[in-house]
Amino acid sequence: MKKQEITTKNSINHTKSIKNLDNLKKNDINYKKSLGQNFIYDTNLLNAIVSDADIHDDDVVLEIGAGAGTLTSILASRASRVISFEIDRSLSEILNDVKNRHANVEFYFQDFMECDIDELPFERAKVVANIPYYITTPIVFKLIDKIEKFDMIMLLVQKEVAERFASSNGSKEYGITSVILQSLFDVKITRVVRKEAFTPMPKIDSAVVKMVPHKKYNITNFDEFRAFIHQSFSMRRKTLVNNLKSKYDKEIILNSLKSLNLNENIRPEQISVKEYVLLFDMLKN
Ligand code: SAM
């Protein structure tokens, strides 16, 4: 893995960093829409986001998409170490300046999707990132494949995506991603971030979603569980029984629903995460 070697000055000067942020905003950064470059320069907002993350001075933080390093700087002033990925090498001069002010930051100028998380220099970390929205789902699934490495994952994503992550059964946003994420994490939206807070301004608002791993369920084969959830939601307008009957015995599905006190005409979006886990256990045996 290639890592940018940058000389370091061991000094953290917050006043200076705020001045630099002001200058940065005036600077004509060539924002690349194709890389999801919508940056945040508002120090108060960034501080509030990092407070939601509850970062301690012994935490290692993984950031995906450093941008101009505004969030990185604040993370670095609270964490023991920040490992930050940025695919756009044209930002390296700005980020070198961040590195000069914060010796505990390491930038990896490469595609996060190509890194091997097991090779990163930490045993466990917290993820805090304003991620590029065009690869939200791949990033989330890459992280959850290594869930044992993360104490917490906090991402700034499009508001409607955050709502899908956090919604409960019965709501129209509830679906495959809600069940899969909530079977592993307590998922909570900590704040909405208006589109005006970004430079350049995107079309829609965003939200910060905080995911803390829980051990509520013992799902023995997670890949099979994921496939089961995809099958359950294959046709949203159909009943669960109709969606599952090509893969499982209809009688067994009906008996399992009955033992969970669920109606045989129940639709996929009406079933809770816990009920899905129980149903999966019954059907796979
Ligand atoms: N953290 C900064 C902030 O809050 O202002 C920037 C956030 S911006 C939404 C996302 C950043 O991710 C961009 O700087 C973009 O260049 C970078 N990026 C896009 N695709 C990436 C990838 N595959 N790996 C690493 N960084 C990526």
Coordinates of N, CA, C and O in Angstrom, one line a residue, residues 56-213:
H56 N -12.4 9.9 21.5 CA -11.5 10.1 22.6 C -10.1 10.2 22.2 O -9.7 9.7 21.1
D57 N -9.2 10.6 23.1 CA -7.8 10.8 22.7 C -7.1 9.5 22.5 O -5.9 9.6 22.1
D58 N -7.7 8.4 22.8 CA -7.0 7.1 22.5 C -7.6 6.4 21.3 O -7.3 5.3 21.0
D59 N -8.5 7.1 20.6 CA -9.1 6.5 19.4 C -8.3 6.7 18.1 O -7.7 7.7 17.9
V60 N -8.4 5.6 17.3 CA -7.9 5.8 16.0 C -9.1 6.0 15.1 O -10.1 5.3 15.2
V61 N -9.0 7.0 14.2 CA -10.1 7.3 13.3 C -9.8 7.0 11.9 O -8.7 7.4 11.4
L62 N -10.7 6.4 11.2 CA -10.5 6.1 9.7 C -11.5 7.1 9.0 O -12.7 7.1 9.3
E63 N -10.9 7.9 8.1 CA -11.7 8.8 7.3 C -11.6 8.4 5.9 O -10.6 8.1 5.4
I64 N -12.8 8.5 5.2 CA -12.8 8.2 3.7 C -13.2 9.4 3.0 O -14.3 9.9 3.2
G65 N -12.2 10.0 2.2 CA -12.5 11.2 1.5 C -12.1 12.5 2.3 O -13.0 13.1 2.9
A66 N -10.8 12.8 2.3 CA -10.3 13.9 3.1 C -10.8 15.2 2.6 O -10.9 16.2 3.3
G67 N -10.9 15.3 1.3 CA -11.2 16.6 0.6 C -10.2 17.7 0.9 O -9.0 17.4 0.7
A68 N -10.6 18.8 1.5 CA -9.6 19.8 1.9 C -9.1 19.6 3.3 O -8.4 20.5 3.8
G69 N -9.4 18.5 3.9 CA -8.9 18.2 5.2 C -9.5 19.0 6.4 O -9.0 19.0 7.5
T70 N -10.7 19.5 6.1 CA -11.3 20.3 7.2 C -11.8 19.4 8.3 O -11.6 19.7 9.5
L71 N -12.5 18.4 8.0 CA -13.0 17.4 9.0 C -11.8 16.7 9.6 O -11.7 16.5 10.8
T72 N -10.8 16.4 8.7 CA -9.6 15.7 9.2 C -8.9 16.4 10.3 O -8.5 15.9 11.3
S73 N -8.8 17.8 10.2 CA -8.1 18.6 11.2 C -8.8 18.5 12.5 O -8.1 18.4 13.6
I74 N -10.1 18.5 12.5 CA -10.9 18.5 13.8 C -10.7 17.1 14.4 O -10.5 17.0 15.6
L75 N -10.8 16.1 13.6 CA -10.7 14.7 14.1 C -9.3 14.6 14.7 O -9.1 14.0 15.8
A76 N -8.3 15.1 14.0 CA -6.9 15.0 14.5 C -6.7 15.7 15.8 O -5.8 15.3 16.6
S77 N -7.4 16.8 16.1 CA -7.3 17.5 17.3 C -7.9 16.7 18.5 O -7.7 17.1 19.7
R78 N -8.7 15.7 18.2 CA -9.4 14.9 19.3 C -8.9 13.5 19.4 O -9.0 12.9 20.5
A79 N -8.5 12.9 18.3 CA -8.1 11.5 18.3 C -6.6 11.3 18.5 O -5.9 12.2 18.4
S80 N -6.2 10.0 18.7 CA -4.8 9.8 18.8 C -4.2 9.7 17.4 O -3.0 10.1 17.2
R81 N -4.9 9.2 16.5 CA -4.4 9.0 15.2 C -5.5 9.0 14.1 O -6.6 8.5 14.4
V82 N -5.3 9.6 13.0 CA -6.3 9.7 11.9 C -5.6 9.1 10.6 O -4.6 9.5 10.2
I83 N -6.3 8.1 10.1 CA -5.9 7.5 8.8 C -6.9 8.0 7.8 O -8.1 7.7 8.0
S84 N -6.5 8.7 6.8 CA -7.4 9.4 5.9 C -7.1 9.1 4.5 O -6.0 9.3 4.0
F85 N -8.2 8.6 3.8 CA -8.0 8.3 2.3 C -8.5 9.4 1.5 O -9.5 10.1 1.8
E86 N -7.8 9.7 0.4 CA -8.2 10.7 -0.6 C -7.7 10.2 -1.9 O -6.5 10.1 -2.1
I87 N -8.7 10.1 -2.8 CA -8.3 9.5 -4.2 C -7.7 10.6 -5.1 O -7.0 10.3 -6.0
D88 N -8.0 11.9 -4.8 CA -7.7 13.0 -5.7 C -6.3 13.6 -5.3 O -6.2 14.4 -4.3
R89 N -5.3 13.2 -6.0 CA -3.9 13.7 -5.7 C -3.8 15.2 -5.9 O -2.8 15.8 -5.3
S90 N -4.7 15.8 -6.6 CA -4.5 17.3 -6.8 C -4.8 18.0 -5.4 O -4.5 19.2 -5.3
L91 N -5.3 17.3 -4.4 CA -5.5 17.9 -3.1 C -4.3 17.7 -2.2 O -4.4 18.2 -1.0
S92 N -3.3 17.1 -2.7 CA -2.2 16.7 -1.8 C -1.5 18.0 -1.2 O -1.0 17.9 -0.1
E93 N -1.4 19.1 -2.0 CA -0.7 20.3 -1.4 C -1.5 20.8 -0.2 O -0.9 21.0 0.9
I94 N -2.8 20.9 -0.3 CA -3.7 21.4 0.8 C -3.5 20.4 1.9 O -3.4 20.8 3.1
L95 N -3.6 19.1 1.6 CA -3.5 18.1 2.7 C -2.1 18.0 3.3 O -2.0 17.7 4.5
N96 N -1.1 18.3 2.6 CA 0.2 18.4 3.2 C 0.3 19.4 4.3 O 0.9 19.3 5.3
D97 N -0.5 20.5 4.0 CA -0.5 21.6 5.0 C -1.2 21.1 6.3 O -0.8 21.4 7.4
V98 N -2.3 20.3 6.1 CA -3.0 19.7 7.3 C -2.0 18.8 8.0 O -1.9 18.8 9.3
K99 N -1.3 18.0 7.3 CA -0.3 17.0 7.9 C 0.8 17.8 8.6 O 1.2 17.4 9.7
N100 N 1.1 19.0 8.1 CA 2.2 19.8 8.8 C 1.7 20.3 10.1 O 2.4 20.5 11.1
R101 N 0.4 20.5 10.2 CA -0.2 21.0 11.5 C -0.6 19.9 12.4 O -0.8 20.2 13.6
H102 N -0.8 18.7 11.9 CA -1.3 17.6 12.7 C -0.4 16.4 12.4 O -0.7 15.7 11.5
A103 N 0.5 16.1 13.3 CA 1.5 15.0 13.1 C 0.8 13.7 13.2 O 1.4 12.7 12.7
N104 N -0.4 13.6 13.8 CA -1.0 12.3 14.0 C -1.9 11.9 12.8 O -2.8 11.1 12.9
V105 N -1.8 12.6 11.7 CA -2.6 12.3 10.5 C -1.7 11.6 9.4 O -0.6 12.0 9.2
E106 N -2.3 10.5 8.9 CA -1.6 9.9 7.7 C -2.6 9.9 6.5 O -3.7 9.4 6.7
F107 N -2.1 10.4 5.4 CA -3.0 10.4 4.2 C -2.6 9.3 3.3 O -1.4 9.0 3.1
Y108 N -3.6 8.6 2.8 CA -3.4 7.5 1.8 C -4.0 8.1 0.5 O -5.3 8.2 0.5
F109 N -3.2 8.4 -0.4 CA -3.7 9.0 -1.7 C -4.1 7.9 -2.6 O -3.3 7.5 -3.5
Q110 N -5.2 7.2 -2.4 CA -5.6 6.1 -3.2 C -7.1 5.8 -3.0 O -7.7 6.4 -2.1
D111 N -7.6 5.0 -3.9 CA -9.0 4.6 -3.9 C -9.3 3.8 -2.7 O -8.7 2.7 -2.5
F112 N -10.1 4.2 -1.8 CA -10.4 3.4 -0.6 C -11.0 2.1 -1.0 O -10.7 1.1 -0.3
M113 N -11.7 2.0 -2.1 CA -12.3 0.7 -2.5 C -11.3 -0.3 -2.8 O -11.6 -1.5 -2.8
E114 N -10.1 0.1 -3.1 CA -9.0 -0.9 -3.4 C -8.1 -1.2 -2.3 O -7.2 -2.1 -2.4
C115 N -8.3 -0.6 -1.1 CA -7.5 -0.9 0.0 C -7.9 -2.2 0.7 O -9.1 -2.6 0.6
D116 N -7.0 -2.8 1.4 CA -7.3 -4.0 2.2 C -7.4 -3.5 3.6 O -6.3 -3.1 4.2
I117 N -8.5 -3.5 4.2 CA -8.7 -2.9 5.6 C -7.8 -3.7 6.6 O -7.3 -3.0 7.5
D118 N -7.6 -4.9 6.4 CA -6.7 -5.7 7.3 C -5.3 -5.2 7.3 O -4.6 -5.5 8.2
E119 N -4.9 -4.5 6.2 CA -3.5 -4.0 6.1 C -3.3 -2.6 6.7 O -2.2 -2.1 6.8
L120 N -4.4 -2.0 7.1 CA -4.3 -0.7 7.7 C -3.7 -0.8 9.1 O -3.9 -1.8 9.8
P121 N -3.0 0.3 9.5 CA -2.3 0.2 10.8 C -3.1 0.4 12.0 O -2.8 1.4 12.8
F122 N -4.1 -0.4 12.2 CA -4.8 -0.3 13.5 C -5.5 -1.7 13.7 O -5.8 -2.4 12.8
E123 N -5.7 -2.0 15.0 CA -6.5 -3.2 15.4 C -7.9 -2.9 15.3 O -8.7 -3.7 14.8
R124 N -8.3 -1.7 15.9 CA -9.7 -1.3 15.9 C -9.7 0.2 15.6 O -8.8 0.9 16.0
A125 N -10.8 0.7 15.1 CA -10.9 2.1 14.8 C -12.4 2.6 14.8 O -13.3 1.7 14.8
K126 N -12.5 3.9 14.8 CA -13.9 4.5 14.6 C -13.8 5.1 13.2 O -12.8 5.7 12.8
V127 N -14.9 5.0 12.4 CA -15.0 5.6 11.1 C -15.8 6.9 11.3 O -16.9 6.9 11.8
V128 N -15.2 8.0 10.8 CA -16.0 9.3 10.7 C -15.7 9.9 9.4 O -14.5 10.2 9.1
A129 N -16.7 10.0 8.6 CA -16.4 10.5 7.2 C -17.6 11.1 6.5 O -18.7 10.7 6.7
N130 N -17.3 12.2 5.8 CA -18.2 12.8 4.8 C -17.9 12.1 3.5 O -17.0 12.5 2.8
I131 N -18.6 11.0 3.2 CA -18.2 10.1 2.1 C -18.7 10.6 0.8 O -19.7 11.3 0.7
P132 N -17.9 10.2 -0.3 CA -18.4 10.5 -1.7 C -19.7 9.7 -1.9 O -19.7 8.5 -1.8
Y133 N -20.8 10.4 -2.2 CA -22.1 9.8 -2.3 C -22.2 8.8 -3.4 O -23.0 7.8 -3.3
Y134 N -21.4 8.9 -4.5 CA -21.6 8.0 -5.6 C -21.2 6.6 -5.2 O -21.5 5.6 -6.0
I135 N -20.4 6.4 -4.1 CA -20.1 5.0 -3.7 C -20.5 4.7 -2.3 O -19.8 4.0 -1.6
T136 N -21.6 5.3 -1.9 CA -22.1 5.1 -0.5 C -22.3 3.6 -0.2 O -21.7 3.1 0.8
T137 N -23.0 2.9 -1.0 CA -23.3 1.5 -0.7 C -22.1 0.6 -0.7 O -21.8 -0.1 0.2
P138 N -21.2 0.7 -1.8 CA -20.0 -0.1 -1.7 C -19.1 0.2 -0.5 O -18.6 -0.7 0.1
I139 N -19.0 1.5 -0.1 CA -18.2 1.8 1.1 C -18.8 1.1 2.3 O -18.2 0.5 3.1
V140 N -20.2 1.3 2.5 CA -20.8 0.7 3.7 C -20.6 -0.8 3.7 O -20.3 -1.4 4.8
F141 N -20.8 -1.5 2.6 CA -20.6 -2.9 2.6 C -19.2 -3.4 2.8 O -18.9 -4.4 3.4
K142 N -18.2 -2.5 2.3 CA -16.8 -2.9 2.5 C -16.5 -2.8 4.0 O -15.8 -3.6 4.6
L143 N -17.1 -1.8 4.7 CA -16.9 -1.6 6.1 C -17.5 -2.7 6.9 O -16.9 -3.2 7.9
I144 N -18.8 -3.1 6.6 CA -19.4 -4.1 7.4 C -18.9 -5.5 7.2 O -19.0 -6.3 8.1
D145 N -18.2 -5.7 6.1 CA -17.5 -6.9 5.9 C -16.4 -7.1 6.9 O -15.9 -8.2 7.2
K146 N -15.9 -6.0 7.5 CA -14.8 -6.0 8.5 C -15.4 -5.4 9.8 O -14.6 -4.7 10.5
I147 N -16.6 -5.7 10.1 CA -17.3 -5.0 11.3 C -16.5 -5.2 12.6 O -16.5 -4.3 13.4
E148 N -15.8 -6.3 12.7 CA -15.0 -6.6 13.9 C -13.9 -5.6 14.2 O -13.4 -5.5 15.3
K149 N -13.6 -4.8 13.1 CA -12.5 -3.8 13.3 C -13.0 -2.5 13.8 O -12.2 -1.6 14.0
F150 N -14.3 -2.3 13.8 CA -14.9 -1.0 14.0 C -15.7 -0.9 15.3 O -16.7 -1.7 15.5
D151 N -15.4 0.1 16.1 CA -16.2 0.3 17.3 C -17.5 1.2 17.0 O -18.4 1.2 17.7
M152 N -17.4 1.9 15.9 CA -18.4 2.9 15.5 C -18.2 3.3 14.1 O -17.0 3.5 13.7
I153 N -19.3 3.5 13.3 CA -19.1 4.0 12.0 C -20.1 5.2 11.8 O -21.3 5.0 12.0
M154 N -19.6 6.4 11.6 CA -20.4 7.5 11.5 C -20.2 8.2 10.1 O -19.1 8.5 9.8
L155 N -21.2 8.2 9.3 CA -21.1 8.7 7.9 C -22.1 9.8 7.6 O -23.2 9.8 8.1
L156 N -21.6 10.8 6.9 CA -22.5 11.8 6.3 C -22.9 11.4 5.0 O -22.0 11.2 4.1
V157 N -24.2 11.1 4.8 CA -24.7 10.6 3.5 C -25.9 11.4 3.1 O -26.4 12.3 3.9
Q158 N -26.4 11.2 2.0 CA -27.7 11.9 1.5 C -28.8 11.5 2.5 O -28.9 10.4 3.0
K159 N -29.6 12.6 2.8 CA -30.6 12.4 3.9 C -31.5 11.2 3.6 O -31.8 10.4 4.5
E160 N -32.0 11.0 2.4 CA -32.9 9.9 2.1 C -32.2 8.6 2.3 O -32.8 7.6 2.7
V161 N -30.9 8.5 2.1 CA -30.1 7.3 2.3 C -30.0 7.0 3.8 O -30.3 5.9 4.3
A162 N -29.7 8.1 4.6 CA -29.7 7.9 6.0 C -31.0 7.4 6.6 O -31.0 6.6 7.5
E163 N -32.1 8.0 6.0 CA -33.4 7.5 6.5 C -33.7 6.1 6.2 O -34.2 5.3 7.0
R164 N -33.1 5.6 5.1 CA -33.3 4.2 4.7 C -32.5 3.3 5.7 O -32.9 2.3 6.2
F165 N -31.3 3.8 6.1 CA -30.5 3.1 7.0 C -31.2 2.9 8.4 O -31.1 1.9 9.0
A166 N -31.8 4.0 8.8 CA -32.3 4.1 10.2 C -33.7 3.7 10.4 O -34.2 3.6 11.5
S167 N -34.5 3.6 9.3 CA -36.0 3.5 9.5 C -36.4 2.1 10.0 O -35.7 1.1 9.9
S168 N -37.6 2.1 10.6 CA -38.1 0.9 11.3 C -39.2 0.3 10.4 O -39.8 1.0 9.5
N169 N -39.6 -0.9 10.7 CA -40.6 -1.6 9.9 C -41.9 -0.8 9.9 O -42.2 -0.2 10.9
G170 N -42.6 -0.8 8.8 CA -43.8 0.0 8.7 C -43.7 1.3 8.0 O -44.6 1.9 7.5
S171 N -42.4 1.8 7.9 CA -42.2 3.1 7.3 C -41.8 2.9 5.8 O -41.3 1.8 5.5
K172 N -42.1 3.8 5.0 CA -41.9 3.6 3.5 C -40.4 3.5 3.2 O -40.1 2.9 2.1
E173 N -39.5 4.0 4.0 CA -38.1 3.9 3.7 C -37.5 2.6 4.1 O -36.4 2.3 3.7
Y174 N -38.2 1.8 4.9 CA -37.7 0.5 5.4 C -37.5 -0.5 4.3 O -38.4 -0.7 3.5
G175 N -36.3 -1.1 4.2 CA -36.1 -2.1 3.2 C -34.8 -2.9 3.4 O -34.4 -3.0 4.6
I176 N -34.3 -3.4 2.4 CA -33.1 -4.4 2.5 C -32.0 -3.8 3.4 O -31.5 -4.4 4.3
T177 N -31.6 -2.5 3.0 CA -30.4 -1.9 3.7 C -30.8 -1.7 5.2 O -29.9 -1.9 6.1
S178 N -32.0 -1.3 5.5 CA -32.4 -1.1 6.9 C -32.2 -2.4 7.7 O -31.6 -2.4 8.8
V179 N -32.7 -3.5 7.1 CA -32.7 -4.8 7.9 C -31.2 -5.2 8.0 O -30.8 -5.6 9.1
I180 N -30.5 -5.2 6.9 CA -29.1 -5.7 7.0 C -28.3 -4.9 8.0 O -27.6 -5.4 8.9
L181 N -28.4 -3.5 7.9 CA -27.6 -2.7 8.8 C -28.0 -2.9 10.3 O -27.2 -3.0 11.2
Q182 N -29.3 -2.8 10.5 CA -29.8 -2.9 11.9 C -29.7 -4.3 12.5 O -29.8 -4.4 13.7
S183 N -29.4 -5.3 11.7 CA -29.2 -6.6 12.3 C -27.8 -6.6 12.9 O -27.4 -7.5 13.7
L184 N -26.9 -5.6 12.5 CA -25.6 -5.6 13.0 C -25.3 -4.4 13.9 O -24.4 -4.4 14.8
F185 N -26.1 -3.3 13.7 CA -25.8 -2.0 14.4 C -27.0 -1.4 15.0 O -28.1 -1.6 14.4
D186 N -26.8 -0.6 16.0 CA -27.8 0.4 16.4 C -27.6 1.6 15.5 O -26.5 2.1 15.5
V187 N -28.6 1.9 14.8 CA -28.4 3.0 13.7 C -29.3 4.2 14.1 O -30.5 4.1 14.4
K188 N -28.6 5.4 14.1 CA -29.3 6.6 14.5 C -28.9 7.8 13.7 O -27.7 7.9 13.4
I189 N -29.8 8.6 13.3 CA -29.5 9.8 12.6 C -29.2 10.9 13.7 O -30.1 11.1 14.5
T190 N -28.0 11.4 13.7 CA -27.7 12.4 14.8 C -28.0 13.8 14.4 O -28.2 14.7 15.2
R191 N -27.9 14.1 13.1 CA -28.3 15.5 12.6 C -28.5 15.5 11.1 O -27.9 14.7 10.4
V192 N -29.3 16.5 10.8 CA -29.5 16.8 9.3 C -28.5 17.9 9.0 O -28.4 18.9 9.7
V193 N -27.9 17.8 7.8 CA -27.0 18.9 7.4 C -27.6 19.4 6.1 O -27.7 18.7 5.1
R194 N -28.0 20.7 6.2 CA -28.6 21.3 5.0 C -27.6 21.5 3.8 O -26.4 21.6 4.1
K195 N -28.2 21.4 2.6 CA -27.3 21.4 1.5 C -26.5 22.7 1.4 O -25.4 22.7 0.8
E196 N -27.0 23.8 2.0 CA -26.2 25.1 2.0 C -24.9 25.0 2.7 O -24.0 25.8 2.5
A197 N -24.7 24.0 3.5 CA -23.5 23.8 4.3 C -22.3 23.3 3.4 O -21.2 23.3 3.9
F198 N -22.6 22.9 2.2 CA -21.6 22.3 1.4 C -21.1 23.2 0.3 O -21.9 24.1 -0.2
T199 N -19.8 23.1 -0.1 CA -19.3 23.8 -1.2 C -18.7 22.8 -2.2 O -17.8 22.1 -1.8
P200 N -19.1 22.8 -3.5 CA -20.3 23.5 -4.0 C -21.6 22.8 -3.4 O -21.5 21.7 -2.9
M201 N -22.7 23.6 -3.5 CA -24.0 23.1 -2.9 C -24.6 22.0 -3.7 O -24.8 22.1 -4.9
P202 N -24.8 20.8 -3.1 CA -25.5 19.7 -3.8 C -27.0 20.0 -4.0 O -27.5 21.0 -3.4
K203 N -27.7 19.1 -4.6 CA -29.2 19.4 -4.8 C -30.0 19.1 -3.6 O -31.1 19.6 -3.4
I204 N -29.5 18.1 -2.8 CA -30.4 17.7 -1.6 C -29.6 17.8 -0.3 O -28.4 17.8 -0.3
D205 N -30.4 17.7 0.8 CA -29.8 17.8 2.1 C -29.1 16.4 2.4 O -29.4 15.4 1.8
S206 N -28.3 16.5 3.5 CA -27.6 15.3 3.9 C -28.0 15.0 5.4 O -28.6 15.8 6.0
A207 N -27.5 13.9 5.9 CA -27.7 13.6 7.3 C -26.5 12.8 7.8 O -25.9 12.1 7.1
V208 N -26.2 13.0 9.1 CA -25.2 12.2 9.8 C -25.8 10.9 10.4 O -26.8 11.0 11.2
V209 N -25.3 9.8 10.0 CA -25.9 8.5 10.5 C -24.8 7.8 11.3 O -23.6 7.7 10.9
K210 N -25.1 7.5 12.6 CA -24.2 6.9 13.5 C -24.6 5.4 13.7 O -25.7 5.1 14.1
M211 N -23.6 4.5 13.5 CA -23.9 3.1 13.6 C -22.9 2.4 14.6 O -21.7 2.5 14.4
V212 N -23.5 1.9 15.7 CA -22.7 1.3 16.7 C -23.0 -0.2 16.7 O -24.2 -0.6 16.9
P213 N -22.0 -1.0 16.5 CA -22.2 -2.5 16.5 C -22.9 -3.0 17.8 O -22.5 -2.6 18.8

